[in-house]
Short mmCIF file of the C-alpha atoms (twelve columns), coordinates in Angstrom:
data_MODEL
# 
_entry.id   MODEL 
# 
loop_
_atom_site.group_PDB 
_atom_site.id 
_atom_site.type_symbol 
_atom_site.label_atom_id 
_atom_site.label_alt_id 
_atom_site.label_comp_id 
_atom_site.label_asym_id 
_atom_site.label_seq_id 
_atom_site.Cartn_x 
_atom_site.Cartn_y 
_atom_site.Cartn_z 
_atom_site.pdbx_PDB_model_num 
ATOM 1   C CA . MET A 1   0.000  0.000  0.000   1 
ATOM 2   C CA . ALA A 2   2.805  2.367  0.942   1 
ATOM 3   C CA . HIS A 3   4.589  1.394  -2.270  1 
ATOM 4   C CA . GLU A 4   1.440  2.183  -4.278  1 
ATOM 5   C CA . GLU A 5   1.037  5.579  -2.637  1 
ATOM 6   C CA . GLY A 6   4.691  6.384  -3.299  1 
ATOM 7   C CA . ARG A 7   4.292  5.467  -6.967  1 
ATOM 8   C CA . GLN A 8   1.199  7.652  -7.269  1 
ATOM 9   C CA . GLU A 9   3.015  10.606 -5.662  1 
ATOM 10  C CA . MET A 10  5.972  10.322 -8.051  1 
ATOM 11  C CA . ASN A 11  6.295  13.420 -10.199 1 
ATOM 12  C CA . PRO A 12  4.612  12.789 -13.593 1 
ATOM 13  C CA . VAL A 13  7.445  14.677 -15.324 1 
ATOM 14  C CA . TRP A 14  9.946  12.081 -14.094 1 
ATOM 15  C CA . ASN A 15  7.626  9.232  -15.120 1 
ATOM 16  C CA . ILE A 16  7.433  10.614 -18.660 1 
ATOM 17  C CA . ALA A 17  11.173 11.363 -18.698 1 
ATOM 18  C CA . LEU A 18  12.039 7.782  -17.719 1 
ATOM 19  C CA . LYS A 19  9.684  6.398  -20.359 1 
ATOM 20  C CA . GLU A 20  11.160 8.710  -23.003 1 
ATOM 21  C CA . LEU A 21  14.698 7.750  -21.972 1 
ATOM 22  C CA . TYR A 22  13.837 4.050  -22.243 1 
ATOM 23  C CA . VAL A 23  12.165 4.440  -25.642 1 
ATOM 24  C CA . SER A 24  14.866 6.722  -27.089 1 
ATOM 25  C CA . VAL A 25  17.823 4.555  -26.084 1 
ATOM 26  C CA . LYS A 26  16.234 1.601  -27.888 1 
ATOM 27  C CA . SER A 27  15.336 3.588  -31.011 1 
ATOM 28  C CA . ARG A 28  17.065 2.686  -34.252 1 
ATOM 29  C CA . ARG A 29  18.032 6.293  -35.017 1 
ATOM 30  C CA . PHE A 30  19.860 6.687  -31.690 1 
ATOM 31  C CA . ILE A 31  21.725 3.405  -32.109 1 
ATOM 32  C CA . VAL A 32  22.705 4.213  -35.716 1 
ATOM 33  C CA . ILE A 33  23.908 7.767  -34.988 1 
ATOM 34  C CA . VAL A 34  25.888 6.776  -31.880 1 
ATOM 35  C CA . ALA A 35  27.403 3.758  -33.674 1 
ATOM 36  C CA . LEU A 36  28.379 6.017  -36.577 1 
ATOM 37  C CA . TYR A 37  29.966 8.473  -34.145 1 
ATOM 38  C CA . PHE A 38  32.092 5.830  -32.435 1 
ATOM 39  C CA . ILE A 39  33.181 4.345  -35.779 1 
ATOM 40  C CA . ILE A 40  34.287 7.741  -37.142 1 
ATOM 41  C CA . PHE A 41  35.941 8.674  -33.846 1 
ATOM 42  C CA . GLY A 42  37.757 5.313  -33.757 1 
ATOM 43  C CA . LEU A 43  39.065 5.811  -37.291 1 
ATOM 44  C CA . ALA A 44  40.187 9.354  -36.426 1 
ATOM 45  C CA . VAL A 45  42.045 8.128  -33.329 1 
ATOM 46  C CA . TYR A 46  43.716 5.392  -35.364 1 
ATOM 47  C CA . ALA A 47  44.838 7.983  -37.937 1 
ATOM 48  C CA . ILE A 48  46.501 10.303 -35.392 1 
ATOM 49  C CA . LYS A 49  47.568 7.865  -32.655 1 
ATOM 50  C CA . ASP A 50  51.259 7.875  -33.676 1 
ATOM 51  C CA . TYR A 51  51.316 11.668 -33.625 1 
ATOM 52  C CA . LEU A 52  49.651 11.716 -30.188 1 
ATOM 53  C CA . VAL A 53  52.119 9.210  -28.756 1 
ATOM 54  C CA . GLN A 54  55.155 11.042 -30.159 1 
ATOM 55  C CA . MET A 55  53.895 14.542 -29.325 1 
ATOM 56  C CA . GLY A 56  56.556 16.482 -27.442 1 
ATOM 57  C CA . VAL A 57  56.150 19.547 -25.262 1 
ATOM 58  C CA . PRO A 58  52.712 21.124 -25.836 1 
ATOM 59  C CA . SER A 59  52.702 24.446 -27.640 1 
ATOM 60  C CA . VAL A 60  50.238 27.145 -28.677 1 
ATOM 61  C CA . ASP A 61  49.200 26.613 -32.282 1 
ATOM 62  C CA . SER A 62  46.798 28.390 -34.615 1 
ATOM 63  C CA . ASN A 63  43.650 26.459 -35.442 1 
ATOM 64  C CA . GLU A 64  41.572 27.561 -38.442 1 
ATOM 65  C CA . LEU A 65  38.024 26.194 -38.559 1 
ATOM 66  C CA . SER A 66  36.746 28.426 -41.334 1 
ATOM 67  C CA . LEU A 67  33.712 26.232 -42.075 1 
ATOM 68  C CA . TRP A 68  32.276 27.460 -38.767 1 
ATOM 69  C CA . GLY A 69  33.876 30.916 -38.870 1 
ATOM 70  C CA . VAL A 70  36.347 30.298 -36.042 1 
ATOM 71  C CA . SER A 71  40.087 30.854 -35.752 1 
ATOM 72  C CA . ALA A 72  41.799 30.298 -32.411 1 
ATOM 73  C CA . GLU A 73  45.107 29.819 -30.636 1 
ATOM 74  C CA . ILE A 74  44.935 26.384 -29.006 1 
ATOM 75  C CA . TYR A 75  47.289 25.043 -26.321 1 
ATOM 76  C CA . THR A 76  47.814 21.722 -28.059 1 
ATOM 77  C CA . THR A 77  48.077 19.025 -25.420 1 
ATOM 78  C CA . PRO A 78  47.216 15.454 -26.508 1 
ATOM 79  C CA . LEU A 79  43.763 15.740 -24.888 1 
ATOM 80  C CA . ALA A 80  43.132 19.155 -26.480 1 
ATOM 81  C CA . MET A 81  44.050 17.735 -29.880 1 
ATOM 82  C CA . LEU A 82  41.897 14.641 -29.397 1 
ATOM 83  C CA . PHE A 83  38.981 16.769 -28.233 1 
ATOM 84  C CA . THR A 84  39.376 19.081 -31.242 1 
ATOM 85  C CA . VAL A 85  39.058 16.070 -33.532 1 
ATOM 86  C CA . ASN A 86  36.075 14.873 -31.508 1 
ATOM 87  C CA . MET A 87  34.524 18.354 -31.704 1 
ATOM 88  C CA . MET A 88  34.636 18.349 -35.506 1 
ATOM 89  C CA . ILE A 89  32.741 15.035 -35.555 1 
ATOM 90  C CA . ILE A 90  30.272 16.071 -32.854 1 
ATOM 91  C CA . THR A 91  29.536 19.410 -34.499 1 
ATOM 92  C CA . VAL A 92  27.775 17.499 -37.280 1 
ATOM 93  C CA . LEU A 93  26.617 14.258 -35.640 1 
ATOM 94  C CA . GLY A 94  25.626 15.941 -32.351 1 
ATOM 95  C CA . ALA A 95  23.348 18.310 -34.238 1 
ATOM 96  C CA . VAL A 96  21.812 15.411 -36.183 1 
ATOM 97  C CA . LEU A 97  21.355 13.410 -32.953 1 
ATOM 98  C CA . GLY A 98  19.563 16.253 -31.155 1 
ATOM 99  C CA . ALA A 99  17.304 17.073 -34.111 1 
ATOM 100 C CA . ALA A 100 16.490 13.402 -34.806 1 
ATOM 101 C CA . LEU A 101 15.526 12.690 -31.190 1 
ATOM 102 C CA . GLY A 102 13.190 15.681 -30.942 1 
ATOM 103 C CA . ALA A 103 11.715 15.878 -34.441 1 
ATOM 104 C CA . ASP A 104 8.829  13.464 -33.819 1 
ATOM 105 C CA . ALA A 105 8.545  13.758 -30.041 1 
ATOM 106 C CA . ILE A 106 5.048  15.271 -30.143 1 
ATOM 107 C CA . ASN A 107 3.477  14.632 -33.542 1 
ATOM 108 C CA . ARG A 108 4.268  10.888 -33.415 1 
ATOM 109 C CA . GLU A 109 2.208  10.625 -30.226 1 
ATOM 110 C CA . VAL A 110 -0.614 12.606 -31.866 1 
ATOM 111 C CA . GLU A 111 -0.539 10.518 -35.046 1 
ATOM 112 C CA . ASN A 112 -0.600 7.225  -33.105 1 
ATOM 113 C CA . GLY A 113 -3.316 8.495  -30.766 1 
ATOM 114 C CA . THR A 114 -1.201 7.746  -27.699 1 
ATOM 115 C CA . ILE A 115 -1.234 11.416 -26.657 1 
ATOM 116 C CA . ARG A 116 -4.954 11.162 -25.783 1 
ATOM 117 C CA . VAL A 117 -4.273 8.038  -23.727 1 
ATOM 118 C CA . LEU A 118 -1.412 9.840  -21.987 1 
ATOM 119 C CA . LEU A 119 -3.471 12.945 -21.257 1 
ATOM 120 C CA . GLY A 120 -6.329 10.719 -20.070 1 
ATOM 121 C CA . HIS A 121 -4.233 10.144 -16.953 1 
ATOM 122 C CA . PRO A 122 -3.822 12.924 -14.404 1 
ATOM 123 C CA . VAL A 123 -1.061 14.508 -16.488 1 
ATOM 124 C CA . TYR A 124 -0.952 18.057 -17.850 1 
ATOM 125 C CA . ARG A 125 0.414  19.049 -21.234 1 
ATOM 126 C CA . ASP A 126 3.288  21.029 -19.760 1 
ATOM 127 C CA . GLU A 127 4.352  17.923 -17.819 1 
ATOM 128 C CA . VAL A 128 4.359  15.929 -21.064 1 
ATOM 129 C CA . ILE A 129 6.638  18.273 -23.024 1 
ATOM 130 C CA . ASN A 130 8.899  18.928 -20.026 1 
ATOM 131 C CA . GLY A 131 9.181  15.189 -19.343 1 
ATOM 132 C CA . LYS A 132 10.051 14.425 -22.945 1 
ATOM 133 C CA . PHE A 133 12.753 17.097 -23.030 1 
ATOM 134 C CA . LEU A 134 14.155 15.944 -19.695 1 
ATOM 135 C CA . GLY A 135 14.248 12.289 -20.774 1 
ATOM 136 C CA . MET A 136 15.964 12.924 -24.096 1 
ATOM 137 C CA . GLY A 137 18.275 15.505 -22.522 1 
ATOM 138 C CA . SER A 138 19.336 12.925 -19.929 1 
ATOM 139 C CA . LEU A 139 20.114 10.456 -22.700 1 
ATOM 140 C CA . ILE A 140 22.247 13.040 -24.538 1 
ATOM 141 C CA . THR A 141 24.111 13.911 -21.320 1 
ATOM 142 C CA . ALA A 142 24.794 10.259 -20.486 1 
ATOM 143 C CA . THR A 143 26.005 9.583  -24.041 1 
ATOM 144 C CA . TYR A 144 28.548 12.400 -23.952 1 
ATOM 145 C CA . LEU A 145 29.788 11.490 -20.493 1 
ATOM 146 C CA . VAL A 146 30.415 7.963  -21.769 1 
ATOM 147 C CA . SER A 147 32.208 9.357  -24.825 1 
ATOM 148 C CA . TYR A 148 34.443 11.451 -22.555 1 
ATOM 149 C CA . VAL A 149 35.302 8.394  -20.454 1 
ATOM 150 C CA . VAL A 150 36.110 6.533  -23.685 1 
ATOM 151 C CA . MET A 151 38.330 9.418  -24.815 1 
ATOM 152 C CA . VAL A 152 40.274 9.358  -21.551 1 
ATOM 153 C CA . ALA A 153 40.501 5.556  -21.678 1 
ATOM 154 C CA . VAL A 154 41.919 5.699  -25.211 1 
ATOM 155 C CA . MET A 155 44.666 8.037  -24.049 1 
ATOM 156 C CA . LEU A 156 45.538 5.800  -21.114 1 
ATOM 157 C CA . LEU A 157 45.648 2.766  -23.405 1 
ATOM 158 C CA . LEU A 158 48.052 4.637  -25.698 1 
ATOM 159 C CA . GLY A 159 50.237 5.424  -22.694 1 
ATOM 160 C CA . ILE A 160 49.730 9.181  -23.006 1 
ATOM 161 C CA . PRO A 161 50.049 11.020 -19.661 1 
ATOM 162 C CA . LEU A 162 47.095 13.160 -18.599 1 
ATOM 163 C CA . ASP A 163 47.225 16.372 -16.605 1 
ATOM 164 C CA . GLY A 164 44.464 17.635 -14.317 1 
ATOM 165 C CA . GLU A 165 44.068 20.962 -16.126 1 
ATOM 166 C CA . SER A 166 43.371 19.255 -19.459 1 
ATOM 167 C CA . LEU A 167 40.918 16.824 -17.812 1 
ATOM 168 C CA . LEU A 168 39.003 19.715 -16.223 1 
ATOM 169 C CA . ARG A 169 38.853 21.653 -19.479 1 
ATOM 170 C CA . GLY A 170 37.785 18.514 -21.327 1 
ATOM 171 C CA . PHE A 171 34.922 18.050 -18.858 1 
ATOM 172 C CA . LEU A 172 33.832 21.671 -19.342 1 
ATOM 173 C CA . ALA A 173 33.945 21.139 -23.105 1 
ATOM 174 C CA . ILE A 174 31.683 18.095 -22.686 1 
ATOM 175 C CA . LEU A 175 29.144 20.251 -20.809 1 
ATOM 176 C CA . ILE A 176 29.210 22.741 -23.698 1 
ATOM 177 C CA . THR A 177 28.730 19.817 -26.097 1 
ATOM 178 C CA . VAL A 178 25.612 18.784 -24.155 1 
ATOM 179 C CA . LEU A 179 24.281 22.350 -24.368 1 
ATOM 180 C CA . TYR A 180 24.967 22.462 -28.120 1 
ATOM 181 C CA . THR A 181 23.078 19.212 -28.770 1 
ATOM 182 C CA . LEU A 182 20.171 20.368 -26.581 1 
ATOM 183 C CA . VAL A 183 19.823 23.377 -28.900 1 
ATOM 184 C CA . PHE A 184 19.076 21.018 -31.785 1 
ATOM 185 C CA . LEU A 185 16.842 18.877 -29.559 1 
ATOM 186 C CA . SER A 186 14.859 22.028 -28.806 1 
ATOM 187 C CA . LEU A 187 14.641 22.875 -32.527 1 
ATOM 188 C CA . GLY A 188 13.497 19.316 -33.256 1 
ATOM 189 C CA . ILE A 189 10.730 19.473 -30.651 1 
ATOM 190 C CA . LEU A 190 9.576  22.799 -32.102 1 
ATOM 191 C CA . LEU A 191 9.342  21.221 -35.554 1 
ATOM 192 C CA . SER A 192 7.382  18.302 -34.084 1 
ATOM 193 C CA . THR A 193 4.757  20.757 -32.802 1 
ATOM 194 C CA . LEU A 194 4.583  22.664 -36.110 1 
ATOM 195 C CA . SER A 195 4.133  19.678 -38.415 1 
ATOM 196 C CA . LYS A 196 1.439  17.016 -38.155 1 
ATOM 197 C CA . LYS A 197 3.533  14.494 -40.079 1 
ATOM 198 C CA . PRO A 198 6.490  12.965 -38.170 1 
ATOM 199 C CA . GLU A 199 8.259  12.162 -41.428 1 
ATOM 200 C CA . THR A 200 8.096  15.823 -42.501 1 
ATOM 201 C CA . SER A 201 9.446  17.193 -39.231 1 
ATOM 202 C CA . MET A 202 12.164 14.505 -39.127 1 
ATOM 203 C CA . LEU A 203 13.307 15.390 -42.640 1 
ATOM 204 C CA . ALA A 204 13.239 19.111 -41.831 1 
ATOM 205 C CA . GLY A 205 15.098 18.646 -38.532 1 
ATOM 206 C CA . VAL A 206 17.889 16.445 -39.857 1 
ATOM 207 C CA . GLY A 207 18.139 18.547 -43.031 1 
ATOM 208 C CA . LEU A 208 18.453 21.747 -40.991 1 
ATOM 209 C CA . ALA A 209 21.128 20.178 -38.777 1 
ATOM 210 C CA . ILE A 210 23.199 19.074 -41.769 1 
ATOM 211 C CA . PHE A 211 22.751 22.402 -43.567 1 
ATOM 212 C CA . LEU A 212 23.864 24.476 -40.568 1 
ATOM 213 C CA . THR A 213 26.889 22.317 -39.761 1 
ATOM 214 C CA . VAL A 214 28.138 21.378 -43.241 1 
ATOM 215 C CA . PHE A 215 26.846 23.804 -45.878 1 
ATOM 216 C CA . TYR A 216 26.057 27.041 -44.059 1 
ATOM 217 C CA . GLY A 217 29.729 28.075 -43.817 1 
ATOM 218 C CA . ILE A 218 30.043 27.688 -47.610 1 
ATOM 219 C CA . VAL A 219 26.932 29.847 -48.100 1 
ATOM 220 C CA . VAL A 220 28.439 32.512 -45.825 1 
ATOM 221 C CA . SER A 221 31.686 32.561 -47.829 1 
ATOM 222 C CA . ILE A 222 29.629 33.206 -50.993 1 
ATOM 223 C CA . VAL A 223 27.074 35.682 -49.605 1 
ATOM 224 C CA . ALA A 224 29.353 37.869 -47.433 1 
ATOM 225 C CA . PRO A 225 31.534 39.173 -50.358 1 
ATOM 226 C CA . LYS A 226 28.362 40.032 -52.306 1 
ATOM 227 C CA . LEU A 227 27.048 42.048 -49.363 1 
ATOM 228 C CA . THR A 228 30.408 43.819 -48.978 1 
ATOM 229 C CA . GLY A 229 30.565 44.958 -52.604 1 
ATOM 230 C CA . PRO A 230 33.284 44.873 -55.305 1 
ATOM 231 C CA . GLU A 231 36.816 44.077 -54.101 1 
ATOM 232 C CA . PRO A 232 39.221 47.086 -54.411 1 
ATOM 233 C CA . PRO A 233 42.830 46.607 -55.626 1 
ATOM 234 C CA . LEU A 234 45.040 44.755 -53.154 1 
ATOM 235 C CA . GLY A 235 47.338 46.959 -51.026 1 
ATOM 236 C CA . THR A 236 45.161 50.086 -51.128 1 
ATOM 237 C CA . SER A 237 43.440 51.688 -48.118 1 
ATOM 238 C CA . ALA A 238 40.091 50.931 -49.770 1 
ATOM 239 C CA . TYR A 239 41.012 47.260 -49.778 1 
ATOM 240 C CA . GLN A 240 41.721 47.350 -46.043 1 
ATOM 241 C CA . ILE A 241 38.286 48.901 -45.367 1 
ATOM 242 C CA . TRP A 242 36.669 46.340 -47.664 1 
ATOM 243 C CA . ALA A 243 38.441 43.467 -45.851 1 
ATOM 244 C CA . GLU A 244 37.238 44.772 -42.481 1 
ATOM 245 C CA . ASP A 245 33.659 45.035 -43.792 1 
ATOM 246 C CA . LEU A 246 33.910 41.495 -45.144 1 
ATOM 247 C CA . HIS A 247 35.063 40.252 -41.734 1 
ATOM 248 C CA . VAL A 248 32.127 42.019 -40.034 1 
ATOM 249 C CA . TRP A 249 29.577 40.544 -42.447 1 
ATOM 250 C CA . MET A 250 31.009 37.049 -42.074 1 
ATOM 251 C CA . ASN A 251 30.803 37.343 -38.280 1 
ATOM 252 C CA . ARG A 252 27.196 38.579 -38.519 1 
ATOM 253 C CA . LEU A 253 26.145 35.688 -40.727 1 
ATOM 254 C CA . HIS A 254 27.990 33.073 -38.659 1 
ATOM 255 C CA . SER A 255 26.496 34.422 -35.415 1 
ATOM 256 C CA . ILE A 256 23.059 32.907 -36.162 1 
ATOM 257 C CA . ASN A 257 24.556 29.404 -36.437 1 
ATOM 258 C CA . PRO A 258 24.735 27.296 -33.223 1 
ATOM 259 C CA . ALA A 259 27.721 25.388 -34.652 1 
ATOM 260 C CA . HIS A 260 29.770 28.620 -34.782 1 
ATOM 261 C CA . HIS A 261 29.171 29.343 -31.103 1 
ATOM 262 C CA . TYR A 262 29.861 25.730 -30.076 1 
ATOM 263 C CA . VAL A 263 33.197 25.577 -31.904 1 
ATOM 264 C CA . GLN A 264 34.084 29.035 -30.608 1 
ATOM 265 C CA . LEU A 265 33.384 28.054 -26.991 1 
ATOM 266 C CA . VAL A 266 35.366 24.810 -27.148 1 
ATOM 267 C CA . SER A 267 38.252 26.713 -28.756 1 
ATOM 268 C CA . TYR A 268 38.186 29.240 -25.900 1 
ATOM 269 C CA . ILE A 269 38.218 26.431 -23.322 1 
ATOM 270 C CA . PHE A 270 41.429 25.027 -24.821 1 
ATOM 271 C CA . ALA A 271 42.842 28.448 -25.778 1 
ATOM 272 C CA . GLY A 272 46.528 29.071 -25.091 1 
ATOM 273 C CA . ASP A 273 48.695 32.015 -24.086 1 
ATOM 274 C CA . GLU A 274 51.711 32.252 -26.402 1 
ATOM 275 C CA . PHE A 275 53.797 34.243 -23.917 1 
ATOM 276 C CA . PHE A 276 53.489 31.684 -21.085 1 
ATOM 277 C CA . ASN A 277 53.069 28.718 -23.469 1 
ATOM 278 C CA . TYR A 278 50.208 27.414 -21.364 1 
ATOM 279 C CA . TYR A 279 46.428 27.513 -21.194 1 
ATOM 280 C CA . LEU A 280 44.664 30.864 -21.121 1 
ATOM 281 C CA . PRO A 281 43.139 31.254 -17.607 1 
ATOM 282 C CA . LEU A 282 39.594 29.872 -17.444 1 
ATOM 283 C CA . GLY A 283 38.311 33.252 -16.237 1 
ATOM 284 C CA . ASP A 284 39.584 34.861 -19.464 1 
ATOM 285 C CA . SER A 285 38.113 32.002 -21.532 1 
ATOM 286 C CA . PHE A 286 34.729 32.614 -19.904 1 
ATOM 287 C CA . THR A 287 34.947 36.361 -20.567 1 
ATOM 288 C CA . TYR A 288 35.831 35.860 -24.242 1 
ATOM 289 C CA . GLY A 289 33.197 33.150 -24.679 1 
ATOM 290 C CA . PHE A 290 30.370 34.823 -22.750 1 
ATOM 291 C CA . ASN A 291 28.561 36.066 -25.881 1 
ATOM 292 C CA . SER A 292 28.687 32.623 -27.496 1 
ATOM 293 C CA . LEU A 293 27.436 30.982 -24.295 1 
ATOM 294 C CA . ALA A 294 24.565 33.478 -24.074 1 
ATOM 295 C CA . ALA A 295 23.740 32.895 -27.760 1 
ATOM 296 C CA . LEU A 296 23.548 29.104 -27.263 1 
ATOM 297 C CA . LEU A 297 21.282 29.537 -24.217 1 
ATOM 298 C CA . VAL A 298 18.936 31.788 -26.216 1 
ATOM 299 C CA . MET A 299 18.967 29.290 -29.109 1 
ATOM 300 C CA . LEU A 300 18.030 26.568 -26.613 1 
ATOM 301 C CA . LEU A 301 15.281 28.409 -24.740 1 
ATOM 302 C CA . LEU A 302 13.570 30.283 -27.581 1 
ATOM 303 C CA . PRO A 303 12.550 27.272 -29.735 1 
ATOM 304 C CA . PHE A 304 11.535 25.328 -26.625 1 
ATOM 305 C CA . ALA A 305 9.377  28.236 -25.413 1 
ATOM 306 C CA . LEU A 306 7.687  28.394 -28.829 1 
ATOM 307 C CA . ALA A 307 7.166  24.620 -28.839 1 
ATOM 308 C CA . TYR A 308 5.811  24.816 -25.300 1 
ATOM 309 C CA . ALA A 309 3.271  27.503 -26.248 1 
ATOM 310 C CA . ARG A 310 2.309  25.696 -29.449 1 
ATOM 311 C CA . PHE A 311 1.771  22.352 -27.685 1 
ATOM 312 C CA . LEU A 312 -0.292 23.857 -24.857 1 
ATOM 313 C CA . THR A 313 -2.671 25.649 -27.236 1 
ATOM 314 C CA . SER A 314 -2.919 23.225 -30.187 1 
ATOM 315 C CA . ASP A 315 -5.827 20.914 -31.010 1 
ATOM 316 C CA . LEU A 316 -4.573 17.347 -30.511 1 
ATOM 317 C CA . ASN A 317 -7.600 15.607 -32.047 1 
# 
């Protein structure tokens, strides 16, 4: 009897979150995307393992990631290098994972009629959407924590020494990776409330994730020069002004892309100081990355707020 009362008093949000976690971890899309991630990451580690093992004293090196509009000075320890490789994979696959998990979270329940069964219990709509987000967010967090443990294990297996500073910064980068993927989960849930067809929202979500992480940087490199105007002769003062305008336009266009802010933040976490040949202090990294962190939080909360409002007011029949 006491057990029954305890079960009844359990928060419905947690009940829905646990159910969503259980269903999502068994879904084919999750298994395929995570398997693909580990295969690509394994191949990348195999390709650079000799360089990692033979790496000498860490140094501050320039890192150009023009596809996402980021250039940074990275203190290149073995873990920083391995995480940079991991970041390039996650930037694409993490976005696809988040969008794919959320893209049919609501409309699939409506199409199958299970939403009416669910709401027939003493459960409110806000508890449903919050529970779904919490469940899938927990799965994403657990997946990345496992990937970080695997990354550290790979380094230990290769006999590469680890330092506490790199481990801490790697953990912070994993938290940013979780935030980045939640942005696309939020976008996916929004699409699932806007479209009645799960197939349509899934296609739109995955397509948007791939466009923003693979093709958007190419579009920016084509559009920004057109917005800046004709290129003056090289070496003139007009050329310098034109180049500055081009840089401003490229930054403006990249700033609406979550991938840009994710790569920027991870680069700041592993940023180096050339004078001291060591990491930039974390306080300075936070100051430089504050705008990108704020942008990712807005990109997470805004679509979810819109999805929340849409789900609470929509006709589910």
